[in-house]
Short mmCIF file of C-alpha atoms and ligand atoms in Angstrom, two decimals:
data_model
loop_
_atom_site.label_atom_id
_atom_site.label_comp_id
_atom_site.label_asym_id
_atom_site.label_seq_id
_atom_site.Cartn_x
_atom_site.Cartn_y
_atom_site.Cartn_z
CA UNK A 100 6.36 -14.44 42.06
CA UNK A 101 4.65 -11.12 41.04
CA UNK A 102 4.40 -11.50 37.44
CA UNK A 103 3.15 -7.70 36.55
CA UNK A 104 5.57 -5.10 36.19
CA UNK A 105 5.28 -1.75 37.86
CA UNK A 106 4.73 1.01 34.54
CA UNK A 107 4.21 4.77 34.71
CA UNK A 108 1.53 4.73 31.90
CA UNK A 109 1.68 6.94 28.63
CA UNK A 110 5.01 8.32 29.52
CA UNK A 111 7.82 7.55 27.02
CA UNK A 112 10.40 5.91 28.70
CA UNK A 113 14.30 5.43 26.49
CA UNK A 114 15.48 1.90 26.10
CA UNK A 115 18.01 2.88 24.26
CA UNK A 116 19.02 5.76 21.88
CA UNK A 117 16.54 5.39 19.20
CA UNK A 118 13.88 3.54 21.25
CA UNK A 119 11.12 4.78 23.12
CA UNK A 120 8.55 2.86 25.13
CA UNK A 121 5.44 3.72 26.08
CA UNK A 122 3.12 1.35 28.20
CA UNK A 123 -0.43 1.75 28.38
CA UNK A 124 -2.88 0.29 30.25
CA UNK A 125 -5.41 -2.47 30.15
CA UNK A 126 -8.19 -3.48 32.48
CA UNK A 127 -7.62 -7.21 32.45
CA UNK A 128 -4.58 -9.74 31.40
CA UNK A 129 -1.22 -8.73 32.08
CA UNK A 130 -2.89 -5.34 32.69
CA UNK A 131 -0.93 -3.26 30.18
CA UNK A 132 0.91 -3.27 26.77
CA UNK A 133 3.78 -1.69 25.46
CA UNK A 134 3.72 0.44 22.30
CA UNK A 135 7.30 1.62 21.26
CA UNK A 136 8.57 4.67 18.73
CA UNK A 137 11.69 3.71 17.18
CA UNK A 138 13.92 6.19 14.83
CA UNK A 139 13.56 5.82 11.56
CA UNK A 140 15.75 8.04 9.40
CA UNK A 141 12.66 10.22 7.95
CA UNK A 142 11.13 9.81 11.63
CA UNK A 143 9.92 8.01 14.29
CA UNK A 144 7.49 4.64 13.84
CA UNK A 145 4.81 4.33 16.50
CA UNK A 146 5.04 0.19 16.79
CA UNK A 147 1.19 -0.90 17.76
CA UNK A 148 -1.15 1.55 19.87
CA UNK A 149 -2.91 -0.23 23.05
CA UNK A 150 -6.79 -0.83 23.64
CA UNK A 151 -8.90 2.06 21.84
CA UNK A 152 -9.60 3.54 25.90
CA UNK A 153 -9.50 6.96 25.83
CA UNK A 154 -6.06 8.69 26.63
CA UNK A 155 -2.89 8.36 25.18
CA UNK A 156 -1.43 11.83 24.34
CA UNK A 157 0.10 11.19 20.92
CA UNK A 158 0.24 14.48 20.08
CA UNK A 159 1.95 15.60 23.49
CA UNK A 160 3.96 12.61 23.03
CA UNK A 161 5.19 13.62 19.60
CA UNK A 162 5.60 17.27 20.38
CA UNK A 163 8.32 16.17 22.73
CA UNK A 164 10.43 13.99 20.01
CA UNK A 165 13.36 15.44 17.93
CA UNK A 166 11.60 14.55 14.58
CA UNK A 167 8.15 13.78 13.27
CA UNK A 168 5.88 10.77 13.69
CA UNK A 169 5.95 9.50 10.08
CA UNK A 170 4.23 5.77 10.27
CA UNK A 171 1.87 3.71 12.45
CA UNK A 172 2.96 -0.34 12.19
CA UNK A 173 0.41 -2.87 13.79
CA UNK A 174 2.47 -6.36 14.26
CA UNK A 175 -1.37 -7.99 14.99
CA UNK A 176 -4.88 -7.31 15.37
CA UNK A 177 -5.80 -8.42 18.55
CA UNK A 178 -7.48 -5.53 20.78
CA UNK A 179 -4.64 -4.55 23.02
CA UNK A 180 -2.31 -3.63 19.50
CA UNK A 181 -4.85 -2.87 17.16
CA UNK A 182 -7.30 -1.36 19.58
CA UNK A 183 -6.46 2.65 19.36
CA UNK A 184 -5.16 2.79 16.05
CA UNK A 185 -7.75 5.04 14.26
CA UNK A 186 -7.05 7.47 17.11
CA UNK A 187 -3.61 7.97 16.98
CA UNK A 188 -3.78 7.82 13.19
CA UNK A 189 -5.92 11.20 13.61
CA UNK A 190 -4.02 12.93 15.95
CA UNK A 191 -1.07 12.04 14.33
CA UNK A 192 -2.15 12.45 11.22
CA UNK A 193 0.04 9.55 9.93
CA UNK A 194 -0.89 6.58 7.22
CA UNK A 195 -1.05 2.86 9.30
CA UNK A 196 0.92 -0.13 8.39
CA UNK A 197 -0.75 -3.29 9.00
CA UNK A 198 -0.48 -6.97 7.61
CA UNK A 199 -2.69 -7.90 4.66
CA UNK A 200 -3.39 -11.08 6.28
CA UNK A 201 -3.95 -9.63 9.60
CA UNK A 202 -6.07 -6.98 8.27
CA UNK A 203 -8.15 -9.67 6.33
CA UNK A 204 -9.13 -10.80 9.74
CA UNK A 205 -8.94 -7.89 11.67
CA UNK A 206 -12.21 -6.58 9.43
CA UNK A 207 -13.39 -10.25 9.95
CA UNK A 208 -13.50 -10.29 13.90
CA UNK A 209 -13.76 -6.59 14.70
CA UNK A 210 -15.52 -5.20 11.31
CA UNK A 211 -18.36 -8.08 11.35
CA UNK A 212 -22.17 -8.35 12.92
CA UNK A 213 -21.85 -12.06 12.05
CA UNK A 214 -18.45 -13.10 13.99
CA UNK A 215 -20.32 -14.07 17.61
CA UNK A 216 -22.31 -16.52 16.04
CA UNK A 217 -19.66 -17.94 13.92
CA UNK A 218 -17.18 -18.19 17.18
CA UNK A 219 -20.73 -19.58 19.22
CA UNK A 220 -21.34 -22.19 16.57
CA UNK A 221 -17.89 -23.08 16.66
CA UNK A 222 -17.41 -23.50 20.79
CA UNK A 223 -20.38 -25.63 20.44
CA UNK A 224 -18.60 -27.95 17.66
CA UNK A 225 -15.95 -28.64 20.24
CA UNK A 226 -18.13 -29.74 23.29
CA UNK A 227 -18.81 -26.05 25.09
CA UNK A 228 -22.08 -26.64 26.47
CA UNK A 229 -24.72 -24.08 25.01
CA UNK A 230 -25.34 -21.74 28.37
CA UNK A 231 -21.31 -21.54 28.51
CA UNK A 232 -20.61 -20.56 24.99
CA UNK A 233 -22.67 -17.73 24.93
CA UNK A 234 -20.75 -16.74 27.72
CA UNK A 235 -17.88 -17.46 26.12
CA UNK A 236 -19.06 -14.91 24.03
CA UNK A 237 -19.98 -12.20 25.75
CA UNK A 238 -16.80 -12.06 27.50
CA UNK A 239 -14.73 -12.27 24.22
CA UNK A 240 -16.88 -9.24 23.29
CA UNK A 241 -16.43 -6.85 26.21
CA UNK A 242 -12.98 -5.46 24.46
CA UNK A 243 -15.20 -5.32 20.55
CA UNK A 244 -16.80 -1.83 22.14
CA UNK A 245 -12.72 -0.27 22.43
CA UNK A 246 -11.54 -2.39 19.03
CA UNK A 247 -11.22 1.21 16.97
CA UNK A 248 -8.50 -0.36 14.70
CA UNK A 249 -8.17 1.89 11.40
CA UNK A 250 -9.94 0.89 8.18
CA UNK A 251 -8.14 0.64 5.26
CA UNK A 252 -4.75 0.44 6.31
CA UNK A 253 -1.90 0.29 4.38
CA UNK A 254 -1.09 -3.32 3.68
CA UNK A 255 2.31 -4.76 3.90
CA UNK A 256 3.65 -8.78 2.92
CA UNK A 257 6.48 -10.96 4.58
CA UNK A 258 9.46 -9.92 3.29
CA UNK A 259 8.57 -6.33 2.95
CA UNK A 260 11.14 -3.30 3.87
CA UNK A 261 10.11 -0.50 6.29
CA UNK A 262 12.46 2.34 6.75
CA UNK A 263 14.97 -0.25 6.45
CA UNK A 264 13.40 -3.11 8.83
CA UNK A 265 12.55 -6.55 7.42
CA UNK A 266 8.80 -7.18 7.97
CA UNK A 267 8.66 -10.96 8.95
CA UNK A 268 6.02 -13.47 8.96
CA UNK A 269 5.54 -14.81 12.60
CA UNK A 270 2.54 -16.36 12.36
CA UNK A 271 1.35 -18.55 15.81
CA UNK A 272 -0.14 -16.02 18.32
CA UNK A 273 -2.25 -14.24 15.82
CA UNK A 274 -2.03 -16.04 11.54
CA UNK A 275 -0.98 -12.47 10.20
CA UNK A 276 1.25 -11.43 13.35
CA UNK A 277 4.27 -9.59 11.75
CA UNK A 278 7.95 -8.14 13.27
CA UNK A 279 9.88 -6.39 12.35
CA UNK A 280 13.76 -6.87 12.22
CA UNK A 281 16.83 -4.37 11.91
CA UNK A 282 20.52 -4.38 13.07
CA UNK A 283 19.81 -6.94 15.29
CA UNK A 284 16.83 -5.30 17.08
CA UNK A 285 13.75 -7.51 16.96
CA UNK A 286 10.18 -5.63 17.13
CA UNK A 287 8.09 -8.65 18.74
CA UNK A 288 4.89 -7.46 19.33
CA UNK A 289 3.47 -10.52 20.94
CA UNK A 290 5.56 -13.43 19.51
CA UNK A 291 8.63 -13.64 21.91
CA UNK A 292 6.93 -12.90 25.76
CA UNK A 293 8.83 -12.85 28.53
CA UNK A 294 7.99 -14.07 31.66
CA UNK A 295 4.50 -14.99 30.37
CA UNK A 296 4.15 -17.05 27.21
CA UNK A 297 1.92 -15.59 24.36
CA UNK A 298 -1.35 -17.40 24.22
CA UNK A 299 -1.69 -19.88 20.91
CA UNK A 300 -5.08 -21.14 20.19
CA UNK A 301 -6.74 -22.36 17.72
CA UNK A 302 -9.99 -20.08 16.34
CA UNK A 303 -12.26 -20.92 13.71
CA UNK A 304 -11.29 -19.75 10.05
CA UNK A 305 -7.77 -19.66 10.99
CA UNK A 306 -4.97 -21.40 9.77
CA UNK A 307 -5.18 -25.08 10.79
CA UNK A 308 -1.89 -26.03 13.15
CA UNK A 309 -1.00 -22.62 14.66
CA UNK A 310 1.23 -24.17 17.31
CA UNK A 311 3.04 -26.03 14.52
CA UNK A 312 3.22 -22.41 12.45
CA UNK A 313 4.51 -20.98 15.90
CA UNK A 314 7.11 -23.17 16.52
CA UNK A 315 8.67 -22.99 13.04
CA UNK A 316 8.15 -18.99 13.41
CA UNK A 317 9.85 -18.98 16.73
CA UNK A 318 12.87 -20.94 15.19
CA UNK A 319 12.85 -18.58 12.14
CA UNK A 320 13.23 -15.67 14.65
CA UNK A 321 15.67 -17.69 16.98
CA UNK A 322 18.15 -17.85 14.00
CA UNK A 323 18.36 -14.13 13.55
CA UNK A 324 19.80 -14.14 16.93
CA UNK A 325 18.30 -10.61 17.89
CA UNK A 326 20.46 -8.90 21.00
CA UNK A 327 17.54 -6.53 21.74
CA UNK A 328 13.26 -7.79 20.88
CA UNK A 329 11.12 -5.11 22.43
CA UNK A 330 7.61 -7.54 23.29
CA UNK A 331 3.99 -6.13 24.07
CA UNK A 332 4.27 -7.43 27.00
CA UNK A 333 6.28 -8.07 29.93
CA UNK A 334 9.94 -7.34 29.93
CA UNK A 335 12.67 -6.16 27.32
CA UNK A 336 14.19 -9.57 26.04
CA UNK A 337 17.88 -9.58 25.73
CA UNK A 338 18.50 -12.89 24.19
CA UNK A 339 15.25 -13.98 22.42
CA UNK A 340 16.79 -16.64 21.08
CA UNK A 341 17.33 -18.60 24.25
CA UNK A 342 14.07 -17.21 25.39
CA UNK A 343 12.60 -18.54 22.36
CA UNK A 344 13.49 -22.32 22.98
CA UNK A 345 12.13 -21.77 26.82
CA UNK A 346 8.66 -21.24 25.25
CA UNK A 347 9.18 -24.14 22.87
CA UNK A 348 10.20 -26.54 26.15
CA UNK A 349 7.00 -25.57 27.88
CA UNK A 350 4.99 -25.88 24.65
CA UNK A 351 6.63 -29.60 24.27
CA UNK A 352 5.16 -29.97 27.75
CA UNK A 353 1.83 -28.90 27.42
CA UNK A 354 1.88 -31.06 24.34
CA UNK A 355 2.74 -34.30 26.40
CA UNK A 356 -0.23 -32.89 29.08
CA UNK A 357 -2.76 -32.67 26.43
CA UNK A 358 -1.76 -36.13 24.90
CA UNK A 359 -1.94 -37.77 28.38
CA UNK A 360 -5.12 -36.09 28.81
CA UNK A 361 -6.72 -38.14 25.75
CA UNK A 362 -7.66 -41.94 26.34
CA UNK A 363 -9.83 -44.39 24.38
CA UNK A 364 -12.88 -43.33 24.20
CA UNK A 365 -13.31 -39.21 22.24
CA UNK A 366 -13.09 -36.49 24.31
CA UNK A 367 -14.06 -32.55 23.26
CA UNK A 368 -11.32 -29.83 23.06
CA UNK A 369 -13.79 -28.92 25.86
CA UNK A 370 -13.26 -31.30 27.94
CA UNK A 371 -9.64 -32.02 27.54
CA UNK A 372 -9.45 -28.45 28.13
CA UNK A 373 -10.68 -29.08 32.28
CA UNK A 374 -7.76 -31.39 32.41
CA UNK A 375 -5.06 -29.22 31.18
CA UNK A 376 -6.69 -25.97 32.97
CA UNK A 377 -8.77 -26.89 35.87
CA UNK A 378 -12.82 -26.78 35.80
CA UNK A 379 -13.02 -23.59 37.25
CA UNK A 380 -11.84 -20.90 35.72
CA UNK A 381 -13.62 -17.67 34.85
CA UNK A 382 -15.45 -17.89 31.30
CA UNK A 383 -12.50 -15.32 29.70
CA UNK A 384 -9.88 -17.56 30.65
CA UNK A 385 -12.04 -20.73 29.81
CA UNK A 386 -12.22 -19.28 26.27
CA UNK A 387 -8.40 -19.03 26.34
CA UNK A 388 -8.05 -22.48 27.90
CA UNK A 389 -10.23 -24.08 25.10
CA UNK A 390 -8.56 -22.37 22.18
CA UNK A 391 -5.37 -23.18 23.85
CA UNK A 392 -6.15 -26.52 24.26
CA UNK A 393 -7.60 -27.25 20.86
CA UNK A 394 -4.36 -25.94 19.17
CA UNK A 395 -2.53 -28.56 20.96
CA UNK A 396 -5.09 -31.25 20.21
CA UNK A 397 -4.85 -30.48 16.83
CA UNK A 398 -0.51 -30.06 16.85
CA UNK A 399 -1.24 -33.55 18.28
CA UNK A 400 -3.02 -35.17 14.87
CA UNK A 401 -0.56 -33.66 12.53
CA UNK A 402 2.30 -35.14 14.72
CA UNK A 403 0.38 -38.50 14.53
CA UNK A 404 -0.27 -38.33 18.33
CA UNK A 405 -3.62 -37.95 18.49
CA UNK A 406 -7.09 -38.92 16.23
CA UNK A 407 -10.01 -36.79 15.71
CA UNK A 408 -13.33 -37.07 14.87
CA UNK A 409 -15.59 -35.33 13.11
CA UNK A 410 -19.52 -36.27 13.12
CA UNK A 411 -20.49 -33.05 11.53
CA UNK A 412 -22.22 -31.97 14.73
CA UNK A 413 -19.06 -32.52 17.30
CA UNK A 414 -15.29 -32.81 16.74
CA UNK A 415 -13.65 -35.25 19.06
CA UNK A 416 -10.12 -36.50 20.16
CA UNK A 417 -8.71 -39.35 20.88
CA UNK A 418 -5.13 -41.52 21.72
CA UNK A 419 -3.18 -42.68 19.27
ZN1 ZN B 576 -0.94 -8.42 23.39
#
């Protein structure tokens, strides 16, 4: 099954009246994102902004809309959403919106010389042999170079109103990830995917159980019963709520993978990782695959599944 979607790039396309997408590219991954500009009633919100490449024509864009660009909103600060937002903050001349948690760690990742030696020294922690992690590395850097997110932002909490849409905590794919919520029209940025499933791992110096945060986000969001979520990724959702309990199925099934990958004696996140992904895999999605797999191991402990061990020089896993 072809899982990418055909796009014309930086060319708003209506979803419905009020809604605008615009899909721009990426070089690797699903290969692009969606940004959307929804009507507010002083203006139009630009939701999220793509990889800081060179490119999108925001101002072109904007000239062709029936009323201003008022606001920027960032639901997360991973590359692909974060990525060009000091750019289209300058040609649009517009303040950004982003998540006071999510900035916190936006400045962390993105704004910090010290971050590839903190996410090194962590890989090695949880069994990823040294010549591997600082591969691991390097390819986890390649996007840092087009990470132009905007400093200073300003910050917005759960519970928050925008223009008239509830900002909600969905925290799972990213600690601070926000969306947004209004008359039934769910912004998602990467929380509800469809047909892919938004990555969950676990990274150092974030919260401890982001599966178990996702799940009880996903249910949070399922309950709201949105008829439209417009996701980063992939295709328009028309029932997220069903869609929402898919991704929980196949997250109960990864679980039951990890646990049978676990046996008596301790194993690393790394290595349980090979039996849940494969031992070859390129070392971007091996840094995925680990992360992934260590948020399971760890959903695994807290459900009393799993034990883990740690020595002070290696965490380990074990059966129950
Ligand atoms: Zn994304």
């Amino acid at each position: 099954m072809v899982q990418s979607i055909e796009h014309t790039f930086g060319v708003p396309v209506e979803i419905e009246p009020g809604i605008l997408r615009v899909t721009l590219p990426l070089p690797s991954g699903p290969r692009h994102v969606h940004t959307y500009l929804v009507r507010d009633e002083d203006g139009w919100m630009l939701v999220d902004t793509g990889l800081g490449l060179p490119g999108p024509p925001w101002r072109e864009i904007a000239a062709g809309l029936d009323a201003p660009v008022v606001r920027i909103f960032i639901t997360h600060m991973h590359p692909d959403h974060v990525g060009g937002a000091e750019e289209a903050a300058r040609l649009l001349g517009v303040p950004v919106l982003q998540g006071r948690l999510d900035y916190a760690q936006c400045e962390r990742v993105w704004g910090s010389r010290d971050w590839p030696e903190r996410i090194a020294a962590w890989f090695l922690r949880n069994g990823v042999p040294p010549g591997l992690a600082e591969e691991l590395i390097e390819s986890g850097h390649v996007f840092a170079d087009f990470v132009k997110f905007a400093w200073n932002p300003t910050l917005v909490d759960p519970g928050d109103e925008i223009a008239g849409w509830r900002v909600l905590a969905t925290p799972g794919h990213a600690d601070g990830h926000l969306c947004l919520h209004r008359d039934g029209v769910l912004v998602a940025g990467d929380h509800v995917l469809s047909p892919i499933t938004p990555a969950i791992g676990l990274y150092p110096e974030s919260r401890p159980d982001p599966l178990g945060d996702y799940v009880g986000s996903l249910a949070d969001v399922a309950a709201l019963e949105p008829r439209l979520a417009l996701p980063g990724h992939g295709e328009i959702i028309v029932g997220a709520a069903e869609r929402a309990a898919e991704i929980v199925a196949h997250h109960e099934d990864r679980l039951d993978r990890t646990e049978a990958a676990l046996g008596a004696g301790p194993r690393t996140g790394f290595d349980a990782s090979h039996a849940l992904f494969g031992r070859e895999l390129p070392p971007i999605q091996r840094r995925f695959a680990v992360a992934e797999t260590l948020s399971h191991l760890e959903r695994l402990v807290v459900l009393g599944r799993a034990g883990r061990t740690d020595d002070g020089l290696t965490v380990t896993y074990t059966a129950a």
